[in-house]
Coordinates of N, CA and C in Angstrom, one line a residue:
L1 N -0.4 0.4 1.4 CA -1.2 1.7 0.3 C 0.6 1.6 0.0
R2 N 0.1 2.4 -1.2 CA 1.3 3.0 -1.3 C 0.8 3.6 -2.4
T3 N 1.3 5.2 -3.5 CA 1.1 5.7 -4.7 C 1.8 5.0 -5.4
D4 N 0.7 5.6 -6.6 CA 1.7 4.5 -7.9 C 2.0 6.2 -8.9
D5 N 2.7 6.2 -9.9 CA 3.0 7.3 -10.9 C 2.4 8.8 -11.2
D6 N 1.1 8.5 -10.5 CA 0.2 8.9 -11.1 C -0.7 10.0 -9.9
G7 N 0.3 9.3 -8.7 CA -0.4 9.8 -7.2 C -2.0 9.3 -6.8
R8 N -2.2 7.8 -7.9 CA -3.4 7.3 -6.9 C -3.3 6.9 -5.8
L9 N -3.2 5.6 -5.4 CA -2.7 4.8 -3.7 C -3.4 3.9 -4.4
I10 N -2.8 2.8 -3.9 CA -2.7 1.2 -4.4 C -2.4 0.9 -3.2
A11 N -3.7 -0.3 -3.6 CA -3.9 -1.1 -1.9 C -2.8 -2.6 -2.6
E12 N -1.6 -3.1 -1.8 CA -0.9 -4.3 -2.7 C -2.0 -5.4 -0.7
P13 N -2.0 -6.5 -1.6 CA -2.3 -7.5 -0.3 C -1.3 -7.9 0.4
L14 N -1.3 -8.1 1.4 CA -0.2 -8.6 3.2 C 0.1 -10.4 2.6
K15 N 1.4 -11.1 3.1 CA 1.6 -12.6 3.0 C 0.7 -12.3 4.8
W16 N -0.4 -14.0 4.2 CA -0.7 -13.8 5.2 C -1.0 -15.4 5.6
G17 N -0.6 -15.6 7.1 CA -1.0 -17.0 7.1 C -1.9 -17.1 8.1
G18 N -3.2 -16.3 8.2 CA -4.4 -17.1 8.7 C -5.0 -15.8 10.2
S19 N -5.6 -16.1 10.6 CA -6.5 -15.5 11.5 C -6.0 -16.1 12.6
S20 N -4.3 -16.7 12.6 CA -3.3 -16.1 13.8 C -2.2 -15.6 13.5
D21 N -2.6 -15.1 12.4 CA -0.7 -14.0 12.4 C -0.9 -12.7 11.9
F22 N -0.3 -12.5 13.6 CA -0.7 -11.1 13.7 C 0.5 -11.0 13.7
V23 N 1.1 -11.3 13.6 CA 2.2 -9.8 13.1 C 1.4 -9.4 11.2
A24 N 1.1 -10.2 10.1 CA 1.2 -9.1 9.0 C -0.1 -8.5 9.5
F25 N -0.9 -8.4 10.5 CA -1.7 -7.3 10.9 C -1.0 -6.7 11.8
A26 N -0.2 -7.0 12.2 CA 0.5 -5.7 12.7 C 1.2 -4.2 12.4
R27 N 1.3 -5.4 10.9 CA 2.0 -4.7 9.1 C 1.3 -3.9 8.6
A28 N -0.2 -4.2 8.5 CA -0.6 -3.1 7.4 C -1.0 -1.7 8.2
T29 N -1.3 -1.5 6.6 CA -1.2 0.1 6.9 C -3.2 0.7 7.1
A30 N -4.3 -0.5 6.2 CA -5.2 -0.3 5.7 C -6.1 -1.6 5.3
L31 N -6.8 -1.1 5.8 CA -8.5 -2.8 5.3 C -8.8 -2.2 4.4
I32 N -9.2 -3.2 3.3 CA -10.0 -2.7 2.3 C -11.4 -3.2 2.4
I33 N -12.7 -2.2 2.0 CA -14.1 -3.1 2.4 C -14.6 -3.9 1.6
V34 N -14.6 -5.0 1.9 CA -15.7 -5.4 0.6 C -17.0 -6.2 0.9
P35 N -17.3 -6.0 0.0 CA -18.5 -6.1 0.2 C -19.1 -7.5 0.5
Q36 N -20.5 -7.0 1.3 CA -21.0 -8.8 1.8 C -21.0 -10.0 1.1
G37 N -21.1 -10.9 0.6 CA -21.3 -11.4 -0.8 C -19.8 -11.6 -1.5
I38 N -19.2 -11.1 -1.7 CA -18.7 -10.6 -2.6 C -17.6 -11.1 -1.9
T39 N -16.5 -12.7 -3.7 CA -15.3 -13.8 -1.8 C -14.1 -13.2 -2.7
A40 N -14.1 -12.6 -4.1 CA -12.3 -12.5 -4.5 C -12.8 -11.0 -6.1
L41 N -12.1 -10.4 -5.8 CA -11.1 -9.4 -6.3 C -10.0 -9.4 -6.8
E42 N -11.3 -9.1 -8.3 CA -10.1 -8.5 -9.6 C -8.7 -7.6 -9.1
A43 N -7.3 -7.7 -9.3 CA -6.3 -7.2 -9.5 C -6.6 -5.7 -10.3
G44 N -6.7 -4.5 -9.5 CA -6.7 -3.0 -10.5 C -8.3 -2.8 -10.3
A45 N -9.1 -4.1 -8.8 CA -9.9 -3.1 -8.6 C -10.2 -2.0 -7.8
R46 N -11.4 -0.8 -8.2 CA -11.5 0.2 -7.3 C -12.0 -0.4 -5.3
V47 N -11.9 -0.1 -4.9 CA -11.3 -0.5 -3.3 C -12.1 0.8 -2.4
N48 N -13.1 0.1 -1.6 CA -12.9 2.2 -0.3 C -12.1 0.8 1.2
V49 N -11.4 1.6 1.2 CA -10.4 1.3 2.4 C -10.4 2.5 3.8
V50 N -9.9 1.8 4.3 CA -9.6 2.5 6.5 C -7.9 2.0 6.8
R51 N -7.6 3.8 6.7 CA -6.1 3.9 7.1 C -6.1 3.3 9.0
L52 N -5.1 2.8 8.7 CA -4.2 2.4 9.9 C -3.6 3.4 10.7
P53 N -3.7 3.7 12.2 CA -2.8 4.5 12.7 C -1.3 4.2 12.6
G54 N -0.4 5.4 12.2 CA 0.7 4.2 12.7 C 2.0 4.1 11.5

């Protein structure tokens, strides 16, 4: 997560190499909650997040 110039939180995707890419997961600061049945999100879409400790 990062904060934009207006103070809004912005979630940015990590480069991810698949389910065995533990390094990318370890770098994550948050997870987004994607509703069941949704397979893609447009850039700028509002999402719910779960912040990760660290």
